[in-house]
XYZ file of C-alpha atoms in Angstrom:
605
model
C 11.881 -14.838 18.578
C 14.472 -16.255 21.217
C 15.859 -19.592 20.038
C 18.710 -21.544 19.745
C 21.912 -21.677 18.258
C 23.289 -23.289 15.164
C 26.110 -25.625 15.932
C 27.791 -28.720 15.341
C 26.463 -29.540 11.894
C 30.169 -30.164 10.079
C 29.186 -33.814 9.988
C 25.637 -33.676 9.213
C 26.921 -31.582 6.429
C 27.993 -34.065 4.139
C 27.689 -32.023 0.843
C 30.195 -29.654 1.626
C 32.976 -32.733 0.982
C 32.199 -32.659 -2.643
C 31.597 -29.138 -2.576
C 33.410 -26.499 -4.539
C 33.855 -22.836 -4.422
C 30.762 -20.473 -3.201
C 28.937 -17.716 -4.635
C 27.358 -14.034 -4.251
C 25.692 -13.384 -7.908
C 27.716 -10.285 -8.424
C 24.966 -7.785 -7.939
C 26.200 -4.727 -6.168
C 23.279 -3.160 -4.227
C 22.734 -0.100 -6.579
C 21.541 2.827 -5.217
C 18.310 3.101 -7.138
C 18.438 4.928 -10.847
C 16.846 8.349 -12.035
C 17.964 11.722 -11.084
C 14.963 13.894 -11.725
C 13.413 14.926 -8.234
C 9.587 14.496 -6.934
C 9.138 17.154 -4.667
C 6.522 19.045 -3.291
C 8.079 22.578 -1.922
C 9.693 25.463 -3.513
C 11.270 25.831 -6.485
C 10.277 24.380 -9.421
C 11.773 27.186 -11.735
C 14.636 26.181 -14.020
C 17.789 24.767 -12.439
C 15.947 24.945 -9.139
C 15.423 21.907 -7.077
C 12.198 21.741 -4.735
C 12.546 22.244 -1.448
C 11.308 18.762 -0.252
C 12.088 15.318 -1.916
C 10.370 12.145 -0.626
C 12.924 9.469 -0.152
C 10.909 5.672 0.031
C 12.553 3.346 2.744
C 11.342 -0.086 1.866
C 11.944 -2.479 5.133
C 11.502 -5.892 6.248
C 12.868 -7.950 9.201
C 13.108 -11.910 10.679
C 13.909 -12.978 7.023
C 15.232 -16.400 8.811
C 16.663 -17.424 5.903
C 13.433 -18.336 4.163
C 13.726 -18.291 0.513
C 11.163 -20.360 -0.319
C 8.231 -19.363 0.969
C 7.141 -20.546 4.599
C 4.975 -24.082 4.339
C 1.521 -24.224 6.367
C 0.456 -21.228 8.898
C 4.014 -20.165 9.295
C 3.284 -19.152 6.185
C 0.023 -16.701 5.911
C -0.563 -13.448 7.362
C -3.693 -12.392 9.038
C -5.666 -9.401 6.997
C -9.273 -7.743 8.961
C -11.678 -7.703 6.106
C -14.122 -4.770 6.037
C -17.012 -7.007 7.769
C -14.907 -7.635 10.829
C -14.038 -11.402 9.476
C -9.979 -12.069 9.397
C -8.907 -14.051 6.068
C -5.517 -15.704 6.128
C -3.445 -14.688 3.272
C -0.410 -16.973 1.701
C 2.788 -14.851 2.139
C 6.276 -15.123 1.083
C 9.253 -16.134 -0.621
C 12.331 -14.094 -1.925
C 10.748 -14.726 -5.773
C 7.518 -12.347 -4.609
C 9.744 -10.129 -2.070
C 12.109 -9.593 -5.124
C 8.811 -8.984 -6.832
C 7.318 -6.679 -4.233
C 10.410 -4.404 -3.377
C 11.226 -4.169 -7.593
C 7.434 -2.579 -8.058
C 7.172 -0.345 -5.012
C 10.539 1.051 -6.579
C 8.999 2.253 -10.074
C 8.534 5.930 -9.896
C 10.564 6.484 -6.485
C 13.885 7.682 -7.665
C 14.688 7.814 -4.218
C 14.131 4.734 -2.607
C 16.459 2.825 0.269
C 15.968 -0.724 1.244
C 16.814 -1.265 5.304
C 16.243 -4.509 7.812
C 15.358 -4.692 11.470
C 17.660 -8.018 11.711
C 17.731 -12.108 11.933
C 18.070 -12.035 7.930
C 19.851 -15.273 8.742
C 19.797 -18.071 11.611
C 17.266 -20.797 12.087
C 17.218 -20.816 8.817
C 15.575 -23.759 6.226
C 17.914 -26.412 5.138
C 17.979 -25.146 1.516
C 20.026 -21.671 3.400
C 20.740 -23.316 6.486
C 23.020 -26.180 5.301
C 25.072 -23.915 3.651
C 25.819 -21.524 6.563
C 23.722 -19.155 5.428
C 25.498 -17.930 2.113
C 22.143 -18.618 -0.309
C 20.617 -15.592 1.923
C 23.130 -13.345 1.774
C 23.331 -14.054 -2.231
C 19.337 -13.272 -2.016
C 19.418 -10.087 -0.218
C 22.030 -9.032 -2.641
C 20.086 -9.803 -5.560
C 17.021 -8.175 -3.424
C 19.575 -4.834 -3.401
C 19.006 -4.475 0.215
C 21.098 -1.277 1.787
C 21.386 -2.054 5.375
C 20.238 -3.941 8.291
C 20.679 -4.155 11.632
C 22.149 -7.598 12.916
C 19.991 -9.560 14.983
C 20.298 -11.854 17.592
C 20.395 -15.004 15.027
C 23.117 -13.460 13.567
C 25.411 -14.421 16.347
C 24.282 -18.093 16.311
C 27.644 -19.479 15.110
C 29.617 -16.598 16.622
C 31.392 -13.541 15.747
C 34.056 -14.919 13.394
C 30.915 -16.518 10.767
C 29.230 -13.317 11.093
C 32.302 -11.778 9.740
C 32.215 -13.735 7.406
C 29.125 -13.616 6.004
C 29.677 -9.503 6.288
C 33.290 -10.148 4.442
C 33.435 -13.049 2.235
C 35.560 -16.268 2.408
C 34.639 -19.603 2.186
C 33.737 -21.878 5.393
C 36.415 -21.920 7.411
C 35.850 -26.107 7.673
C 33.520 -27.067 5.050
C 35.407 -25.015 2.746
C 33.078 -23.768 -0.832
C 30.111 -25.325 -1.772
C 30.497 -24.606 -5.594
C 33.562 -25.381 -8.040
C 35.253 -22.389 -9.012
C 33.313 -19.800 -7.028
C 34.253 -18.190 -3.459
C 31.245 -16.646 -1.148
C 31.581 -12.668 -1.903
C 30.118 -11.607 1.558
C 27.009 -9.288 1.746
C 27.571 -5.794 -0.714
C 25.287 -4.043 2.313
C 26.199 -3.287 5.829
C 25.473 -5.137 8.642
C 25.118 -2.456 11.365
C 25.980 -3.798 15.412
C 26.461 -0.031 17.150
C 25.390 -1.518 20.499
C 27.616 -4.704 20.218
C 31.683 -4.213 21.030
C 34.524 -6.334 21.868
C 35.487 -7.669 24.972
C 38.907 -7.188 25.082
C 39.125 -3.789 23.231
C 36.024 -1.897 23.964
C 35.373 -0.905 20.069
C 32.215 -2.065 18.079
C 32.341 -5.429 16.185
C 30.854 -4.232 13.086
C 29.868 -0.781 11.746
C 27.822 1.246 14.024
C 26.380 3.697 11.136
C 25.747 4.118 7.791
C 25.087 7.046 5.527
C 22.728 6.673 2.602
C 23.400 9.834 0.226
C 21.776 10.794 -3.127
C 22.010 14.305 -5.003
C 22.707 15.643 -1.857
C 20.241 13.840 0.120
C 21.796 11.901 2.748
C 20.250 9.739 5.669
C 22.053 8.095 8.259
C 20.982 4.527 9.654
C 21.832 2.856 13.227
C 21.377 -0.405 14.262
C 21.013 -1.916 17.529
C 20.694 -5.982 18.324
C 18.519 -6.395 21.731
C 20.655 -5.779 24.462
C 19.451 -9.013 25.905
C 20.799 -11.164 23.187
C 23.028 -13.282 25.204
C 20.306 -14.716 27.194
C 19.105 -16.445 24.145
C 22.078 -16.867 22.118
C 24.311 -19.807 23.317
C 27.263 -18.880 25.405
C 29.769 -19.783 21.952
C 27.883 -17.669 20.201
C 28.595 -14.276 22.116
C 31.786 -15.228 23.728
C 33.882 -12.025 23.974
C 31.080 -10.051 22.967
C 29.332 -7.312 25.233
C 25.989 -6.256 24.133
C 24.462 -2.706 25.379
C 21.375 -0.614 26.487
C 19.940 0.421 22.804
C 19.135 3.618 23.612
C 22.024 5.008 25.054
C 23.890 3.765 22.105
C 21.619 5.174 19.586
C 21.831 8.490 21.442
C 25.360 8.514 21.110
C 25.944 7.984 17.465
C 22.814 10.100 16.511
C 24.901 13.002 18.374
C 27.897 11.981 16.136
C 25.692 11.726 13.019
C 24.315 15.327 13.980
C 27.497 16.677 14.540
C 28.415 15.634 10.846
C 25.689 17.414 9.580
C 23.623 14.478 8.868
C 20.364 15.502 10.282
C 17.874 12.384 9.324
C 18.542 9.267 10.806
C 16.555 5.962 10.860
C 17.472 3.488 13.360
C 17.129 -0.478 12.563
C 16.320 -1.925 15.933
C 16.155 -5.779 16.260
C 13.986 -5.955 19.395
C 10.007 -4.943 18.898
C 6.265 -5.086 20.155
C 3.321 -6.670 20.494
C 0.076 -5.231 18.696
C -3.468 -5.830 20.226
C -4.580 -7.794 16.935
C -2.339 -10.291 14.928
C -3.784 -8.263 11.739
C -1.377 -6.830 9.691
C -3.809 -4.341 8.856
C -4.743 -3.433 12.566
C -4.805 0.432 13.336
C -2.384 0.074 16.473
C -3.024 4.380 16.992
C -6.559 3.518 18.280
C -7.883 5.236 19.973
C -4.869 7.278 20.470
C -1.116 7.114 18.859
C 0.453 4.006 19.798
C -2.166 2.986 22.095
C -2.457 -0.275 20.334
C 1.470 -1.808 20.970
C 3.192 -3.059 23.988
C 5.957 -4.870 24.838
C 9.882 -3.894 24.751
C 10.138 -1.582 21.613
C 7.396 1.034 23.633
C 10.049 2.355 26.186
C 12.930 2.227 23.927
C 10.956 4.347 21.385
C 9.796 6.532 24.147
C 13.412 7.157 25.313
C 15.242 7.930 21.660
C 16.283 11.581 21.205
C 13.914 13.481 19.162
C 17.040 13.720 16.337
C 15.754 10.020 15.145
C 13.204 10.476 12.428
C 11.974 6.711 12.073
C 11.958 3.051 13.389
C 11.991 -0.032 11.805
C 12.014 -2.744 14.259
C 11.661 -6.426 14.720
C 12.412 -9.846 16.821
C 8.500 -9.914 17.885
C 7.722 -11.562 13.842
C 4.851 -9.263 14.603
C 3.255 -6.696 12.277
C 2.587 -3.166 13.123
C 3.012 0.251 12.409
C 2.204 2.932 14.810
C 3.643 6.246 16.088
C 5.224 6.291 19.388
C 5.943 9.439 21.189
C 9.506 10.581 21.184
C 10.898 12.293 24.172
C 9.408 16.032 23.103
C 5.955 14.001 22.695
C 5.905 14.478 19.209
C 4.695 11.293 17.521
C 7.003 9.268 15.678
C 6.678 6.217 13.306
C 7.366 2.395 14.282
C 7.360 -0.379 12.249
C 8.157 -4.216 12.182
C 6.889 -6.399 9.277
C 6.078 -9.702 10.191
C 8.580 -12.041 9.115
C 10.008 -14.679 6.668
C 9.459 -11.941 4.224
C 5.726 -11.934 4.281
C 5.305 -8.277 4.515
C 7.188 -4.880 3.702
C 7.402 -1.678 4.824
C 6.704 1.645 3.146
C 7.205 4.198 4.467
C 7.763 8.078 3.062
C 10.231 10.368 4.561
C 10.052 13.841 3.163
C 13.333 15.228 3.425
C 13.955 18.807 3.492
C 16.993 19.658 1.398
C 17.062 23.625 3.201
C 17.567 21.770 7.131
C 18.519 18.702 5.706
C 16.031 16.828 8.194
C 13.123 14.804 7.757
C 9.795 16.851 7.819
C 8.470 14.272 10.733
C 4.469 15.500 10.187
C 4.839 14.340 6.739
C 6.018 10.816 7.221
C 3.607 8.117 6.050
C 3.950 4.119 6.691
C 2.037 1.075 5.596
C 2.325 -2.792 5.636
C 2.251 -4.760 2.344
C 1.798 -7.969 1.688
C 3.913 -10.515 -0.152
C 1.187 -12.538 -2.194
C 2.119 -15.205 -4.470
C -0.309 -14.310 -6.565
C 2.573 -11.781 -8.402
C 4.960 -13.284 -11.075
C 8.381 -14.482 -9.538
C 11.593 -12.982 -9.881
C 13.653 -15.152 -12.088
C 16.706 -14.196 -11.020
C 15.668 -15.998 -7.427
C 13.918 -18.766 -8.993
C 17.183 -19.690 -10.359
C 18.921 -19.241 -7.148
C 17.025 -21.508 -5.127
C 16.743 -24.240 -8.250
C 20.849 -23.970 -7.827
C 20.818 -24.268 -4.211
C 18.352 -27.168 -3.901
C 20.254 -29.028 -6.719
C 23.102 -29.351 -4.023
C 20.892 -29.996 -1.313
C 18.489 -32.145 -2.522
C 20.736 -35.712 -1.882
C 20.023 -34.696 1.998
C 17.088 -32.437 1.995
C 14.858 -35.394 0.233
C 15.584 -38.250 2.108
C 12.331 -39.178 3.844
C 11.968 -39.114 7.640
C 8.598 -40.755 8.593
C 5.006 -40.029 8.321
C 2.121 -37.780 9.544
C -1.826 -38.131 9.339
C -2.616 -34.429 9.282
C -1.160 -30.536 9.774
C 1.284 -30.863 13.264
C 1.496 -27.242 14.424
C 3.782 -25.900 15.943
C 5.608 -22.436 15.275
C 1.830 -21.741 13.850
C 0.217 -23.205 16.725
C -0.529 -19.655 18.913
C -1.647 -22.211 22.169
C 1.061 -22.396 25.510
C 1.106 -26.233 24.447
C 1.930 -27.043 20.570
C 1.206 -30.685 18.966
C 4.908 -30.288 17.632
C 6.523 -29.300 21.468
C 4.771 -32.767 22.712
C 5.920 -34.831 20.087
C 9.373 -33.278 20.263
C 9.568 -33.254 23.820
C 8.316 -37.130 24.034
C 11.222 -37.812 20.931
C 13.852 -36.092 23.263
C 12.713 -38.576 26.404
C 12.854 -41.906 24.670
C 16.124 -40.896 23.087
C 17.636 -40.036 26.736
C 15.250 -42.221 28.683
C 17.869 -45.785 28.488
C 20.033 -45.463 31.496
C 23.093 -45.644 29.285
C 21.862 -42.636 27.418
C 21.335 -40.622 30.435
C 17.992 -41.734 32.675
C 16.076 -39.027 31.517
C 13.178 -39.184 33.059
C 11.180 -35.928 31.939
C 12.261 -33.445 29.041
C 11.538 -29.780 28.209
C 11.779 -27.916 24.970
C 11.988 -23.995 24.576
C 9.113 -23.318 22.465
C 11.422 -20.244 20.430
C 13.430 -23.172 18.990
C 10.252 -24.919 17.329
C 10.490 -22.844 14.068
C 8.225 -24.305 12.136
C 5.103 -26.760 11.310
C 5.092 -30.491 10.369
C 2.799 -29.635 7.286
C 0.864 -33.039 5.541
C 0.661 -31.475 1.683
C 4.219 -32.425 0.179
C 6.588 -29.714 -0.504
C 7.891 -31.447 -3.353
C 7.315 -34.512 -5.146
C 7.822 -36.794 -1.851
C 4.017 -37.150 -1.735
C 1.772 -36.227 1.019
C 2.278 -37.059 4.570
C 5.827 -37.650 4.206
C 8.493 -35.835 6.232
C 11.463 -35.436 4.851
C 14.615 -34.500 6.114
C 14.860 -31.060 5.071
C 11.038 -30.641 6.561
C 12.524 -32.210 9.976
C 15.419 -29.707 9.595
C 13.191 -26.648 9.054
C 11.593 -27.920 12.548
C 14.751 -28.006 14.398
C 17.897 -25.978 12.701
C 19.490 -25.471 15.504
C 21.378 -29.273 15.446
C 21.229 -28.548 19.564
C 23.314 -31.186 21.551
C 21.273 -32.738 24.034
C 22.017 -32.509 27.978
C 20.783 -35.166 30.388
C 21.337 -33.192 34.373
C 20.193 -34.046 37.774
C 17.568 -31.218 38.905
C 15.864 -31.574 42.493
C 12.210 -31.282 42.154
C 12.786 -27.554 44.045
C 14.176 -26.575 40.838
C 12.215 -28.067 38.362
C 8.810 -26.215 40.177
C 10.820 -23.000 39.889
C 11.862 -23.658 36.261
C 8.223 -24.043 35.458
C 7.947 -20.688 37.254
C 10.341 -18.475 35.743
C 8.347 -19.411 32.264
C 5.796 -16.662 33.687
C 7.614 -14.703 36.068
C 11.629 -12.945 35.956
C 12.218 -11.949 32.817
C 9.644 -13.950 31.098
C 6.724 -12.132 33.043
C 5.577 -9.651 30.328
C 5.987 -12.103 27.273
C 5.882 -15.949 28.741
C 7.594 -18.573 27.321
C 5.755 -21.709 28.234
C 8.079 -25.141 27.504
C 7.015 -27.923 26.108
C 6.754 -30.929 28.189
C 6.939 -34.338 27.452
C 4.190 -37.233 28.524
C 3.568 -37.999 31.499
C 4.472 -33.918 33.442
C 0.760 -32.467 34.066
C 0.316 -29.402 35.781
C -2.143 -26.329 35.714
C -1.228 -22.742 34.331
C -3.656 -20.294 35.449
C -3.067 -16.869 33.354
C -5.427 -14.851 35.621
C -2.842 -14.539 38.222
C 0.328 -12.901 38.076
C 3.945 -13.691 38.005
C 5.044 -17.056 39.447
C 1.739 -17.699 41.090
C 0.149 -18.707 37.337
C 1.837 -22.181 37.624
C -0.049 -23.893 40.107
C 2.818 -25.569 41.939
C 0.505 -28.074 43.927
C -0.999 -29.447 40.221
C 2.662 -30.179 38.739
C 3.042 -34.281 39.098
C 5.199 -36.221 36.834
C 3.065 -39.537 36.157
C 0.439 -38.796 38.258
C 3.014 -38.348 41.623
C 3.117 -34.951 42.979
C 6.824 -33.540 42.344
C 9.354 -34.508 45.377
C 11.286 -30.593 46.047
C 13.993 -33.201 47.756
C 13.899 -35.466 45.258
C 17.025 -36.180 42.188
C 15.451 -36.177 38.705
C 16.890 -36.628 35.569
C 15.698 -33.992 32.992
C 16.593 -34.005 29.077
C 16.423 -30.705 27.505
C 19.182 -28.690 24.744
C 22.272 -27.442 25.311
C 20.935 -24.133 24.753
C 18.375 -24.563 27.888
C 20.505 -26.446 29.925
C 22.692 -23.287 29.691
C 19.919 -21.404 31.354
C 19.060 -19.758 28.361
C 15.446 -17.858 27.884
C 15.146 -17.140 31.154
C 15.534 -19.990 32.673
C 18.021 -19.313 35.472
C 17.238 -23.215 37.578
C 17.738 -25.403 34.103
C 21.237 -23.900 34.105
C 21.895 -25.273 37.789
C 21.937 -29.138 36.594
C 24.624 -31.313 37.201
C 25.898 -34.758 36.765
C 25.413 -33.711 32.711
C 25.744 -36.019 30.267
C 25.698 -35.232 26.573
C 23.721 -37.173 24.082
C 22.882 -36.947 20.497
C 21.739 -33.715 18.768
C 17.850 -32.777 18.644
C 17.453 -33.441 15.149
C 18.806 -36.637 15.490
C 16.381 -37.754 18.035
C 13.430 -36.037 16.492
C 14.157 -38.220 12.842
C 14.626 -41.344 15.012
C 11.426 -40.884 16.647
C 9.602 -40.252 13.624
C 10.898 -43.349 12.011
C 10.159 -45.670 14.888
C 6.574 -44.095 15.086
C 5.087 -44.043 11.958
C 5.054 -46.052 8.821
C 3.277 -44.823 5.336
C 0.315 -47.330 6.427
C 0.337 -46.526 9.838
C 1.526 -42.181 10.386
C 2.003 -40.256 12.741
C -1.173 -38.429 14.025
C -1.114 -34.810 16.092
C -1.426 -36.076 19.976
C -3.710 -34.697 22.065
C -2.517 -31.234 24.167
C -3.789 -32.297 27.669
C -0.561 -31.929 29.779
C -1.214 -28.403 30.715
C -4.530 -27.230 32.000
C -4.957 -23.537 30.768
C -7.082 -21.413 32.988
C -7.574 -18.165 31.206
């Protein structure tokens, strides 16, 4: 999902001043053990190998650095029963994915372990306050083979993402643990479609080639092309970012040409299934029938020479088969996120034209319970992890009555967007602060729920800081601007028109902007213009206002072409900061915080 950057934590980070050296628990993604093949071909005489060998490629995408796993709805995936009902089951958590991808190994003595992208970025505090390096330690430990980098991955820029690839220590906070150094990732992180400015060559590795007793499959990966309209500018500077299937079209030509005739490509942009069910048929009636969005015309323009695709971005859960360009069906898959689900899928590889036999590929979605013993090997990597977080990550915040939804909350207008979008105006209302007088919050940056049950031994109802972190991640600076109320009405348009058209992205308001959203018209028509007033007064188009928003918005970022037209900008304090300051001036353990009421936009459906 779009969202914002990570930046300007070094002071919030106050750990990494006591901090020592960092650490990758050596653990060298090993290709998986056992020689003897499983075939089902020709062959099977002495010193003959079968024709065919199924190779398992285990995927996952939109980890979002969430080790533990995901608190409240963020947390569950939706399963159809056999009655029609849908049951929500609790999903999650490297301990289970360790868990998950170690079983669905046994008896697979071929098996590969890929990622559609965003392993890291808007990330908990437990992986977030450390720049990441708990999840790259994880995925290690995990023995992951390759992924595709995502558009997270560019949240602090290319030089961190380098670093996580490479190793080092934080180039300003230095290493977090005495005596140990941050080893990198021991997989790829593949970026074909991403090069440099100034030189015209890719940033990272476009390819990789998995090889066993002969077998070999080659894996590209692709970012969205669109990823600097939702990364911040710092993020991407001297980055360009290209069409994804051109660029997979290219390199599966080169992989062809060196004789490597099965490729999978790990693309970080996806779909949107008809049902929110991970266990929805999306080929019905017909293949791929059951999908829209993005990943549809990109899959339906990838040459034939692809045998797979394992996508993501969407956090959505399918797999279908999309026609490739010959119309032969071809498999697609995304699963989920936060590590809730895997992907299994069986590629029967034919050792005579070294290709994938594409009739004979088979996919399904899994689910992460925590109903399956842990790994220990993670439990003791997040116990070491929260041990130097936990002077920060404890500290309570304020207090809440009840469940405040809001990356679970499916509605255009989440409990959690009002009360962060009402925290961002009385922060920036104060003229000496910047006047704001209305504020507006990308709902991609909301990435995650203000759940009541404690998450550790703070107690119900209380937030703590690492809770008000998971919220907001990003540590956003705030802009105050001057807008005219001309572009403020077409800023509320371009949430459902431009770019935003096929997948809106509604904002969340704060009190006191009402307006109507009527989702059985089309494009900019669905917001009403003549219903938008800001308390109660019809909006001026001649008129000055003073609108709050992040720096990631007031960039023009998601889509939003007229937030990035403000001037007179003033910066304030970051996001977080406001959001903690407004929980502690609202709520007390007598008297907490309760969900407002969603009444600012009127949904017509």
């Amino acid at each position: 999902m779009s969202a914002t950057p990570q930046k300007n934590r070094a002071t919030r980070r106050v750990l990494a001043a006591a901090a020592g050296l960092a650490t990758v628990g050596a653990l060298v993604a090993a290709m998986p053990a056992g020689a003897q093949d499983r075939g089902h071909g020709h062959g099977h005489g002495h010193g003959h190998k079968p024709r065919t060998v199924d190779v398992q490629l285990l995927s996952f995408n939109d980890l979002h650095g969430n080790l533990e796993p995901p608190a409240g709805s963020a947390g569950n995936v939706s399963e159809t029963q056999p009655d029609g009902t849908v049951k929500a089951i609790p999903a999650g958590g490297v301990e289970y994915l360790a868990t998950s991808l170690r079983t669905a190994r046994k008896g697979n003595p071929y098996s590969v372990t890929a990622a559609g992208g965003d392993m890291v970025g808007a990330s908990p505090l437990l992986s977030g306050l450390f720049h990441d390096e708990p999840t790259i330690e994880a995925l290690n430990g995990l023995d992951l083979d390759v992924t595709a980098v995502g558009n997270h991955e560019f949240d602090e820029g290319a030089a961190e993402l380098a670093r996580l690839q490479n190793g080092g220590c934080h180039p300003v906070e230095g290493c977090y643990e005495k005596g140990k150094k941050f080893k990198g990732a021991d997989f790829p992180y593949l970026a074909a479609n991403v090069t440099k400015e100034k030189t015209g060559r890719p940033l990272l590795k476009p390819y990789t080639v998995w090889k066993k007793n002969g077998v070999k499959i080659g894996f590209i990966g692709v970012t969205l092309e669109g990823t600097p309209d939702i990364v911040t500018a710092n993020g991407v500077k001297g980055l360009k970012f290209h069409d994804e299937v051109e660029t997979i079209n290219k390199y599966a030509r080169e992989l062809d040409r060196k004789g490597v005739k099965s490729i999978v490509a790990l693309i970080h942009e996806g779909g949107a299934p008809a049902s929110t069910s991970y266990n929805y048929d999306c080929d019905s009636p017909g293949a791929g029938d059951g999908i829209s969005g993005p990943i549809v015309d990109i899959a339906k323009g990838i040459t034939p020479k692809v045998d797979a695709l394992v996508t993501g971005h969407t956090h959505q859960a399918y797999v279908c088969t999309v026609p490739d360009p010959s119309g032969k069906p071809r498999m697609v898959t995304s699963a989920s996120s936060f590590g809730k689900l895997y992907t299994d899928t069986t590629l029967t590889y034919d050792r005579r034209t070294k290709d994938i036999v594409r009739t004979s590929v088979k996919s399904a979605n899994h689910v992460v319970t925590r109903d399956q013993a842990k790994a220990t090997d993670m439990t003791r990597l997040i116990d070491r992890w929260n041990k130097l977080a936990a002077p920060i990550a404890s500290k309570p915040q304020g207090w809440i009555s009840a469940d405040i939804n809001g990356r679970g909350s499916t509605a255009p207008e989440k409990p959690l967007g009002n009360v962060i979008a009402d925290a961002q105006l009385e922060g920036l209302a104060p003229a000496d602060k910047g006047g704001a007088e209305v504020a507006f919050m990308n709902p991609g940056g909301i990435r995650a729920d203000l759940v009541h049950k404690a998450s550790g031994s703070e107690g119900d109802g209380v937030v703590t800081y690492g809770e008000a972190f998971t919220v907001q991640p990003f540590t956003n600076m705030m802009n105050v601007v001057d807008l005219t109320g001309a572009q403020l009405v077409t800023a509320l348009q371009q949430q459902v028109s431009g770019s935003n058209q096929a997948s809106p992205k509604i904002l969340q308001v704060s009190k006191g902007l009402t307006y109507t959203l009527d989702l059985t018209k089309s494009g900019a028509d669905r917001v009403v213009a003549d219903t938008i007033k800001l308390n109660g007064e019809a909006i001026d188009p001649a008129r000055t206002y003073r609108v709050a928003m992040n720096e990631f918005l007031a960039g023009g970022g998601d889509g939003f072409a007229a937030l990035g037209e403000g001037t007179n900008k003033l910066v304030g304090a970051s996001d977080l900061d406001l959001f903690n300051a407004y929980l502690a001036a609202h709520s007390t353990a007598a008297a907490p915080l309760a969900p407002p009421a969603t009444d600012r936009i009127t949904v017509i459906q």
